Each structure stands twice: as structure tokens, then as C-alpha cells.
Amino acid sequence: MKMNHYTLQEIRSQPEAWAEAVQVVTLQTRSLKKLWQSGEINQVMFTGCGSTYYLSIAGANLFQQFTGVPAQAVPAGELVFNPNSTYPCVNAHLLVAISRSGTTTETIQVLKEFRELRRGRVVVITNYPDSPLASLGDIVLGLPAGQEQSVAQTRAFTSMYVAVLAMTMLLSGQEDYLSAMDGLPGIGERLLADYDDLARSVGRNLDLDRFYFLGSGSRYGLACEANLKMKEMTLTHTEPFHFLEFRHGPMSMVTDTTQIVGLLSDSNRSHEVAVLEEMRNLGAHLLTLGESGTNVSFDSGLQEEIRNVLYLPVLQLMAYYRAIAKGLDPDQPKNLTSVVELDL
Ligand code: F1P
């Protein structure tokens, strides 16, 4: 079995792309601040497709938390085909369009219509700064170090996520948090080395037949992304939930072949752990990630929201190892292409 998959190289090299993302945003400080202060922006929309829609969920949550401006994430396809029920009724928007390729048809269509209707200003975040989508942005955060060969997003996703995080810290005036982000790549590299064995042992346990990823607040979008990695790379039934939501029905699915992955916060740790303990009593296998006292402990010393990207590398590795254990090719997931281009 081929072991030098692109996917493994991309997962392991992603911390380098995080450093580029912080630098790219920092270099665009003036233009980002000028756009943000250019006029009363009273609604921020994040959009993308698949992984980049989940990134939008994570980004919108953080952006509203730190700037106080209402922010929401909508799949690009919904903005194209259901604009009246998705665009808020105000027009002073900032649209943040996120796309690894910069060629996804729905996302490009959103920007074309957004500009035609003069709904507001646009920031494009992409790994291909010369892409068609990038040409439609007022500001482009181009992240070429996040480019990848494999279909399922890993390095690309986290490079764009770090750019969203850095932009959020910049526009909310948290320059100290922005400079603290320089520590992320080194911590990411340590986690990838320290927890490779754990990721491999969970990934190789083929008795597990369903995975649930639990995350709340700014971690929910990341739980969605980890869920998608597991689907795309390993063809396993997986679902993401907000922690407390899991009790309201989905817990009926818990068996002794169920893996529950908890993206634990500090701020709501006790309520989140209570859910996990109940599921352990139903027979579920647990894997917890967080700053400390967890199976995967970051020990980062960083402020809670700055370290969210650290939840992903070990979970990406786990999906990779499960794909290998199942005899699948993680570089080329079944039924998928790296970009969806449509004739709209
Ligand atoms: C969007 C996307 C990915 C998905 C798959 C197909 O691509 O839907 O999120 O995982 O790779 O393409 P992009 O707009 O981010 O390039």
C-alpha cells in the first residue's frame, strides 16, 4: 500500500502554511482596516462550499464574537438560489468569500451577483490568488502555501482558517492576540509529532463504525470540518453536533462501536464533559481534545479562541490512518473531485 500519500505530507506540513497566513493578513493591515472603517458595515456574511462552508461557520462565529457585528455563514449555493431567505434585509454588507481553488462555480456566482446588486464590499480568501474568484475581491488574502494536491482539504482549510482568525483579531483591535498567533506553527508541529501514535491507534480501530464530532461556539464549524474529513477520506457515517444538542435525539445512535470526539472548550468544559460521560455510560469510545486534561492536550498557553486551529491536525491524521486501514486512497476520495464546477 502506497504510504507517501499527498494527504499525509499536506497534513504534516500545514503549520508552515499557518505562518504564511498570519504574514499575509499582517501585510494587508492597512487595506483591511480601511475597508472595515470605510462605512457602516452592519452585517458580515461568510460563504463557501463544503469544507469552506464549514470554515465560514467557524469564521462567522469568531468574527461576531470579537467585533460585535452580526455575522453569519451561508452556503454559496443557498445565496445563489435562495437569496431572499438568506441575505439579511440590510445592504451594508461585508462578504467574506472562502475557496481553496477560487474556481467553485457557486461561490463565483455569489460574488458576481453581490457586485451587480452593489450589496457591499468583498474579501476573498483563497489558496490561488490568481483565480477567477480572487479577481472579484476588493481585498484578496492569497495563501499559496496552503495549496494541495489531494481532494479532501487539510492544509488548505487550516491556512484559510488561520487567515480568518488573523483578520478577525486585526479588525477587532486585538493586536496582542494577532502577535500571539506566531506561536501556532510550532505548537502545531509538536502536536503532529506527539499524537501521531494516538491518531493511528484510533484510526486503525475498524470496530468503530460511526463517529460523532461534538463542538460548541467557535468550535462547532471545526467539528463539522472534522466530520467531513472522516466522510471524504474513510467513507464512514459521521455527524457533527453542538454538545448539548447531542442529548436531544442523536444519542439514541450510541453503541459500543461508536467513537465520540469532543472538541472541549475551557469556558464550558463542565457542561461538555457531562455530555461525554453520559455517552461513555452508553458504551461510546471517547476522544477529547483541548488545552489540558484531555486525550490530546495543546498546552499552548494561548487565549482560548486563538488556539482553535489546533483541534484539526490530529483529527485529520486520524481520518488519514483510518482510510489506510480500510484500504482506501485518502488522496482520491470516492465520488469526489477537488473542485465542483457547474453550468448554472
Ligand atoms: C469546495 C469543495 C470542498 C470539498 C471538495 C470539493 O472547494 O466543495 O470544500 O471538500 O474538495 O470542493 P473550494 O471552493 O474550497 O475550492
Short mmCIF file of C-alpha atoms and ligand atoms in Angstrom, two decimals:
data_model
loop_
_atom_site.label_atom_id
_atom_site.label_comp_id
_atom_site.label_asym_id
_atom_site.label_seq_id
_atom_site.Cartn_x
_atom_site.Cartn_y
_atom_site.Cartn_z
CA MET A 1 0.00 0.00 0.00
CA LYS A 2 1.38 3.38 -1.05
CA MET A 3 2.28 5.28 2.13
CA ASN A 4 3.67 8.51 0.75
CA HIS A 5 0.24 9.97 0.06
CA TYR A 6 -0.04 13.65 -0.71
CA THR A 7 -2.55 13.84 2.12
CA LEU A 8 -0.03 12.83 4.80
CA GLN A 9 2.56 15.30 3.54
CA GLU A 10 -0.03 18.07 3.42
CA ILE A 11 -1.29 17.34 6.94
CA ARG A 12 2.23 17.30 8.34
CA SER A 13 3.35 20.47 6.56
CA GLN A 14 0.32 22.61 7.39
CA PRO A 15 1.96 24.62 10.22
CA GLU A 16 4.19 26.29 7.61
CA ALA A 17 1.07 27.49 5.79
CA TRP A 18 -0.27 28.95 9.07
CA ALA A 19 2.83 31.17 9.31
CA GLU A 20 2.22 32.45 5.78
CA ALA A 21 -1.45 33.16 6.58
CA VAL A 22 -0.59 35.36 9.57
CA GLN A 23 2.01 37.20 7.48
CA VAL A 24 -0.37 37.75 4.54
CA VAL A 25 -3.00 39.28 6.82
CA THR A 26 -0.47 41.40 8.64
CA LEU A 27 0.83 42.76 5.32
CA GLN A 28 -2.75 43.77 4.40
CA THR A 29 -3.39 45.59 7.70
CA ARG A 30 -3.91 48.99 6.09
CA SER A 31 -6.26 47.84 3.34
CA LEU A 32 -8.29 45.63 5.69
CA LYS A 33 -8.69 48.40 8.29
CA LYS A 34 -9.55 50.95 5.57
CA LEU A 35 -12.25 48.68 4.16
CA TRP A 36 -13.62 47.87 7.61
CA GLN A 37 -13.78 51.54 8.59
CA SER A 38 -14.95 52.71 5.15
CA GLY A 39 -18.61 52.92 6.10
CA GLU A 40 -21.14 51.48 8.47
CA ILE A 41 -20.89 47.74 7.94
CA ASN A 42 -23.74 46.29 9.93
CA GLN A 43 -23.77 42.73 8.61
CA VAL A 44 -20.99 40.33 7.70
CA MET A 45 -21.63 37.27 5.52
CA PHE A 46 -19.22 34.36 5.20
CA THR A 47 -19.69 31.94 2.33
CA GLY A 48 -18.10 28.89 0.73
CA CYS A 49 -18.96 25.29 -0.19
CA GLY A 50 -18.28 22.01 1.62
CA SER A 51 -15.17 22.47 3.74
CA THR A 52 -15.12 26.20 3.09
CA TYR A 53 -18.76 26.50 4.16
CA TYR A 54 -17.81 24.84 7.44
CA LEU A 55 -14.87 27.24 7.65
CA SER A 56 -17.42 30.03 7.14
CA ILE A 57 -19.45 28.75 10.11
CA ALA A 58 -16.35 28.78 12.32
CA GLY A 59 -15.26 32.17 10.99
CA ALA A 60 -18.63 33.91 11.34
CA ASN A 61 -18.91 32.76 14.94
CA LEU A 62 -15.48 34.15 15.83
CA PHE A 63 -15.97 37.36 13.84
CA GLN A 64 -19.23 38.25 15.60
CA GLN A 65 -17.79 37.30 19.00
CA PHE A 66 -14.79 39.61 18.59
CA THR A 67 -16.21 42.52 16.54
CA GLY A 68 -19.76 42.58 17.92
CA VAL A 69 -21.06 42.96 14.35
CA PRO A 70 -23.70 40.38 13.32
CA ALA A 71 -22.06 37.71 11.18
CA GLN A 72 -23.50 34.62 9.57
CA ALA A 73 -22.39 31.77 7.34
CA VAL A 74 -24.45 30.67 4.35
CA PRO A 75 -23.58 28.01 1.75
CA ALA A 76 -22.81 29.71 -1.58
CA GLY A 77 -25.43 27.60 -3.33
CA GLU A 78 -28.09 28.94 -0.97
CA LEU A 79 -27.11 32.56 -1.61
CA VAL A 80 -27.44 31.89 -5.34
CA PHE A 81 -30.76 30.04 -5.31
CA ASN A 82 -32.47 31.34 -2.16
CA PRO A 83 -31.24 34.92 -1.79
CA ASN A 84 -34.40 36.32 -0.25
CA SER A 85 -34.33 33.91 2.68
CA THR A 86 -30.58 34.11 3.24
CA TYR A 87 -29.40 37.68 2.73
CA PRO A 88 -30.37 39.80 5.76
CA CYS A 89 -32.54 42.75 4.84
CA VAL A 90 -29.71 45.24 5.05
CA ASN A 91 -27.39 46.18 2.25
CA ALA A 92 -24.30 47.46 4.00
CA HIS A 93 -22.58 44.12 3.89
CA LEU A 94 -19.13 42.78 4.08
CA LEU A 95 -18.96 39.46 2.24
CA VAL A 96 -16.07 37.12 3.06
CA ALA A 97 -15.84 34.52 0.27
CA ILE A 98 -13.66 31.49 1.04
CA SER A 99 -12.44 28.97 -1.53
CA ARG A 100 -9.35 26.78 -1.76
CA SER A 101 -9.45 26.68 -5.58
CA GLY A 102 -11.07 30.02 -6.30
CA THR A 103 -12.95 28.30 -9.13
CA THR A 104 -16.03 26.79 -7.43
CA THR A 105 -18.96 27.89 -9.57
CA GLU A 106 -21.46 28.65 -6.78
CA THR A 107 -19.00 30.83 -4.91
CA ILE A 108 -18.05 32.77 -8.04
CA GLN A 109 -21.73 33.24 -8.89
CA VAL A 110 -22.40 34.69 -5.44
CA LEU A 111 -19.70 37.30 -5.93
CA LYS A 112 -20.89 38.22 -9.42
CA GLU A 113 -24.43 38.79 -8.14
CA PHE A 114 -23.21 40.50 -4.96
CA ARG A 115 -21.29 43.04 -7.01
CA GLU A 116 -24.05 43.51 -9.61
CA LEU A 117 -26.51 44.29 -6.82
CA ARG A 118 -23.92 46.52 -5.10
CA ARG A 119 -24.61 44.80 -1.81
CA GLY A 120 -21.28 45.85 -0.28
CA ARG A 121 -17.58 45.05 -0.14
CA VAL A 122 -15.85 41.70 -0.65
CA VAL A 123 -12.84 39.98 0.93
CA VAL A 124 -11.71 36.83 -0.88
CA ILE A 125 -9.67 34.21 0.98
CA THR A 126 -8.16 31.59 -1.32
CA ASN A 127 -5.08 29.45 -1.87
CA TYR A 128 -4.97 30.58 -5.52
CA PRO A 129 -4.53 34.37 -5.62
CA ASP A 130 -4.72 34.39 -9.45
CA SER A 131 -8.04 32.53 -9.56
CA PRO A 132 -11.31 33.82 -11.06
CA LEU A 133 -12.76 34.30 -7.56
CA ALA A 134 -9.76 36.38 -6.48
CA SER A 135 -10.36 38.76 -9.40
CA LEU A 136 -13.76 39.63 -7.88
CA GLY A 137 -12.48 40.68 -4.44
CA ASP A 138 -11.93 44.20 -3.14
CA ILE A 139 -9.25 42.61 -0.98
CA VAL A 140 -7.65 39.20 -1.65
CA LEU A 141 -5.92 37.18 1.07
CA GLY A 142 -3.93 34.80 -1.14
CA LEU A 143 -2.37 31.79 0.61
CA PRO A 144 -0.32 29.75 -1.90
CA ALA A 145 1.47 27.77 0.83
CA GLY A 146 -1.89 26.11 1.56
CA GLN A 147 -2.24 24.71 -1.97
CA GLU A 148 -2.57 20.93 -2.01
CA GLN A 149 -2.83 18.01 -4.42
CA SER A 150 -5.31 15.89 -2.51
CA VAL A 151 -9.06 16.32 -2.83
CA ALA A 152 -10.04 16.44 0.84
CA GLN A 153 -8.96 19.79 2.28
CA THR A 154 -6.42 19.68 5.14
CA ARG A 155 -3.54 22.19 4.84
CA ALA A 156 -5.67 24.45 2.65
CA PHE A 157 -8.50 24.54 5.19
CA THR A 158 -6.35 25.41 8.18
CA SER A 159 -4.33 28.00 6.22
CA MET A 160 -7.55 29.80 5.29
CA TYR A 161 -8.91 29.38 8.83
CA VAL A 162 -5.79 30.99 10.31
CA ALA A 163 -6.22 33.87 7.84
CA VAL A 164 -9.83 34.36 9.01
CA LEU A 165 -8.67 34.26 12.62
CA ALA A 166 -5.88 36.76 11.99
CA MET A 167 -8.25 39.10 10.10
CA THR A 168 -10.73 38.88 12.99
CA MET A 169 -8.08 39.76 15.55
CA LEU A 170 -6.86 42.64 13.39
CA LEU A 171 -10.29 44.18 12.74
CA SER A 172 -11.38 43.78 16.36
CA GLY A 173 -8.26 45.58 17.58
CA GLN A 174 -6.78 42.52 19.30
CA GLU A 175 -3.25 43.12 18.02
CA ASP A 176 -1.79 41.29 21.02
CA TYR A 177 -3.72 38.14 20.11
CA LEU A 178 -2.59 38.57 16.48
CA SER A 179 1.06 38.59 17.51
CA ALA A 180 0.46 35.59 19.83
CA MET A 181 -0.60 33.64 16.73
CA ASP A 182 3.06 33.47 15.72
CA GLY A 183 3.32 30.63 18.24
CA LEU A 184 0.76 28.45 16.45
CA PRO A 185 3.03 26.76 13.86
CA GLY A 186 5.46 25.46 16.48
CA ILE A 187 2.65 24.11 18.63
CA GLY A 188 1.03 22.50 15.58
CA GLU A 189 4.26 20.72 14.71
CA ARG A 190 4.59 19.43 18.29
CA LEU A 191 1.01 18.10 18.30
CA LEU A 192 1.50 16.32 14.97
CA ALA A 193 4.59 14.56 16.38
CA ASP A 194 3.32 13.86 19.91
CA TYR A 195 -0.09 12.50 18.92
CA ASP A 196 0.68 10.62 15.73
CA ASP A 197 0.53 7.28 17.61
CA LEU A 198 -2.84 8.12 19.20
CA ALA A 199 -4.28 9.21 15.83
CA ARG A 200 -3.02 5.98 14.30
CA SER A 201 -4.42 3.72 17.03
CA VAL A 202 -7.91 5.27 16.87
CA GLY A 203 -7.72 5.39 13.08
CA ARG A 204 -6.83 1.71 12.86
CA ASN A 205 -9.71 0.59 15.09
CA LEU A 206 -12.07 -0.66 12.40
CA ASP A 207 -14.51 -1.99 15.02
CA LEU A 208 -15.68 1.64 15.21
CA ASP A 209 -18.48 2.14 12.69
CA ARG A 210 -19.70 5.67 13.43
CA PHE A 211 -18.11 8.90 14.59
CA TYR A 212 -19.76 11.92 16.20
CA PHE A 213 -17.83 15.16 16.48
CA LEU A 214 -19.07 17.48 19.23
CA GLY A 215 -18.15 21.15 19.35
CA SER A 216 -19.86 24.31 20.54
CA GLY A 217 -19.35 28.03 19.99
CA SER A 218 -16.42 28.76 17.69
CA ARG A 219 -15.57 25.04 17.69
CA TYR A 220 -18.79 23.85 16.03
CA GLY A 221 -17.64 24.74 12.50
CA LEU A 222 -14.43 22.81 13.16
CA ALA A 223 -16.43 19.79 14.36
CA CYS A 224 -18.29 19.99 11.04
CA GLU A 225 -14.99 20.02 9.13
CA ALA A 226 -13.55 17.07 11.10
CA ASN A 227 -16.81 15.22 10.34
CA LEU A 228 -16.39 15.93 6.61
CA LYS A 229 -12.77 14.71 6.63
CA MET A 230 -13.92 11.42 8.12
CA LYS A 231 -16.64 11.08 5.47
CA GLU A 232 -14.47 12.07 2.50
CA MET A 233 -11.35 10.09 3.39
CA THR A 234 -12.86 6.99 5.05
CA LEU A 235 -16.48 6.64 3.81
CA THR A 236 -17.65 6.37 7.46
CA HIS A 237 -21.02 7.54 8.80
CA THR A 238 -20.21 10.67 10.81
CA GLU A 239 -22.12 13.69 12.10
CA PRO A 240 -21.25 16.91 13.92
CA PHE A 241 -23.34 18.33 16.76
CA HIS A 242 -23.27 21.12 19.29
CA PHE A 243 -22.51 19.41 22.62
CA LEU A 244 -25.87 19.76 24.36
CA GLU A 245 -27.79 19.06 21.16
CA PHE A 246 -26.45 15.52 21.18
CA ARG A 247 -28.77 14.60 24.05
CA HIS A 248 -31.87 15.73 22.12
CA GLY A 249 -32.18 12.61 19.98
CA PRO A 250 -28.87 11.80 18.31
CA MET A 251 -27.60 9.98 21.44
CA SER A 252 -30.09 7.24 20.54
CA MET A 253 -27.50 6.12 17.98
CA VAL A 254 -24.73 5.47 20.54
CA THR A 255 -23.43 1.89 20.62
CA ASP A 256 -20.20 0.26 21.82
CA THR A 257 -18.83 0.72 18.30
CA THR A 258 -19.34 4.48 18.41
CA GLN A 259 -16.48 6.97 18.65
CA ILE A 260 -17.34 10.36 20.09
CA VAL A 261 -14.78 13.13 19.61
CA GLY A 262 -15.17 16.12 21.93
CA LEU A 263 -13.64 19.47 20.95
CA LEU A 264 -13.62 20.72 24.54
CA SER A 265 -13.56 24.38 25.47
CA ASP A 266 -12.26 25.87 28.71
CA SER A 267 -15.21 28.17 29.24
CA ASN A 268 -17.93 25.48 29.12
CA ARG A 269 -15.82 22.44 29.99
CA SER A 270 -18.03 21.04 32.79
CA HIS A 271 -21.21 21.04 30.69
CA GLU A 272 -19.38 19.47 27.74
CA VAL A 273 -17.74 16.76 29.83
CA ALA A 274 -21.12 15.90 31.40
CA VAL A 275 -22.42 15.01 27.92
CA LEU A 276 -19.37 12.88 27.20
CA GLU A 277 -19.64 10.98 30.50
CA GLU A 278 -23.28 10.14 29.77
CA MET A 279 -22.24 8.77 26.38
CA ARG A 280 -19.40 6.76 27.89
CA ASN A 281 -22.02 5.13 30.14
CA LEU A 282 -23.89 4.14 26.99
CA GLY A 283 -20.78 2.38 25.71
CA ALA A 284 -19.25 5.06 23.47
CA HIS A 285 -15.50 5.37 23.00
CA LEU A 286 -14.34 8.93 23.83
CA LEU A 287 -11.55 11.08 22.42
CA THR A 288 -11.18 14.57 23.88
CA LEU A 289 -9.13 17.48 22.59
CA GLY A 290 -8.48 20.77 24.38
CA GLU A 291 -5.90 22.93 26.13
CA SER A 292 -5.24 20.50 29.01
CA GLY A 293 -6.63 17.48 30.85
CA THR A 294 -7.69 15.89 27.54
CA ASN A 295 -6.53 12.95 25.43
CA VAL A 296 -4.99 15.48 23.05
CA SER A 297 -3.76 18.43 25.13
CA PHE A 298 -2.45 21.52 23.37
CA ASP A 299 -0.64 23.01 26.40
CA SER A 300 -0.37 26.09 24.19
CA GLY A 301 -0.66 28.85 26.78
CA LEU A 302 -2.68 30.77 24.17
CA GLN A 303 -6.01 32.56 24.65
CA GLU A 304 -8.91 30.18 24.09
CA GLU A 305 -10.14 31.34 20.67
CA ILE A 306 -6.65 31.77 19.22
CA ARG A 307 -5.87 28.07 19.60
CA ASN A 308 -8.94 26.65 17.83
CA VAL A 309 -6.96 25.62 14.72
CA LEU A 310 -5.07 23.14 16.94
CA TYR A 311 -8.12 20.85 17.12
CA LEU A 312 -7.74 19.84 13.46
CA PRO A 313 -4.30 18.31 12.68
CA VAL A 314 -4.66 15.22 14.92
CA LEU A 315 -8.23 14.62 13.68
CA GLN A 316 -7.02 14.90 10.08
CA LEU A 317 -4.31 12.33 10.88
CA MET A 318 -6.92 10.04 12.47
CA ALA A 319 -9.02 10.14 9.30
CA TYR A 320 -5.91 9.52 7.20
CA TYR A 321 -4.93 6.44 9.21
CA ARG A 322 -8.48 5.09 9.10
CA ALA A 323 -8.51 5.45 5.32
CA ILE A 324 -5.27 3.49 5.07
CA ALA A 325 -6.58 0.81 7.47
CA LYS A 326 -9.67 0.46 5.25
CA GLY A 327 -7.51 0.10 2.14
CA LEU A 328 -8.76 3.40 0.70
CA ASP A 329 -6.80 6.12 -1.10
CA PRO A 330 -7.14 9.28 1.01
CA ASP A 331 -5.75 11.38 -1.84
CA GLN A 332 -8.68 10.50 -4.07
CA PRO A 333 -11.93 10.04 -2.11
CA LYS A 334 -14.73 8.07 -3.75
CA ASN A 335 -17.10 10.10 -5.95
CA LEU A 336 -15.28 13.41 -5.29
CA THR A 337 -13.32 15.94 -7.31
CA SER A 338 -11.21 18.69 -5.79
CA VAL A 339 -13.45 21.37 -7.30
CA VAL A 340 -17.16 21.37 -8.20
CA GLU A 341 -17.76 23.32 -11.42
CA LEU A 342 -21.33 23.62 -12.65
CA ASP A 343 -23.23 25.09 -15.57
CA LEU A 344 -25.55 27.39 -13.69
C1 F1P B 1 -15.09 23.47 -2.22
C2 F1P B 1 -15.26 21.93 -2.17
C3 F1P B 1 -14.54 21.36 -0.98
C4 F1P B 1 -14.85 19.88 -0.86
C5 F1P B 1 -14.39 19.17 -2.11
C6 F1P B 1 -14.98 19.82 -3.35
O1 F1P B 1 -13.90 23.77 -2.85
O2 F1P B 1 -16.63 21.69 -2.03
O3 F1P B 1 -14.94 22.02 0.18
O4 F1P B 1 -14.23 19.36 0.29
O5 F1P B 1 -12.99 19.21 -2.16
O6 F1P B 1 -14.79 21.29 -3.32
P1 F1P B 1 -13.27 25.26 -2.77
O7 F1P B 1 -14.33 26.25 -3.22
O8 F1P B 1 -12.90 25.49 -1.33
O9 F1P B 1 -12.11 25.18 -3.70
#
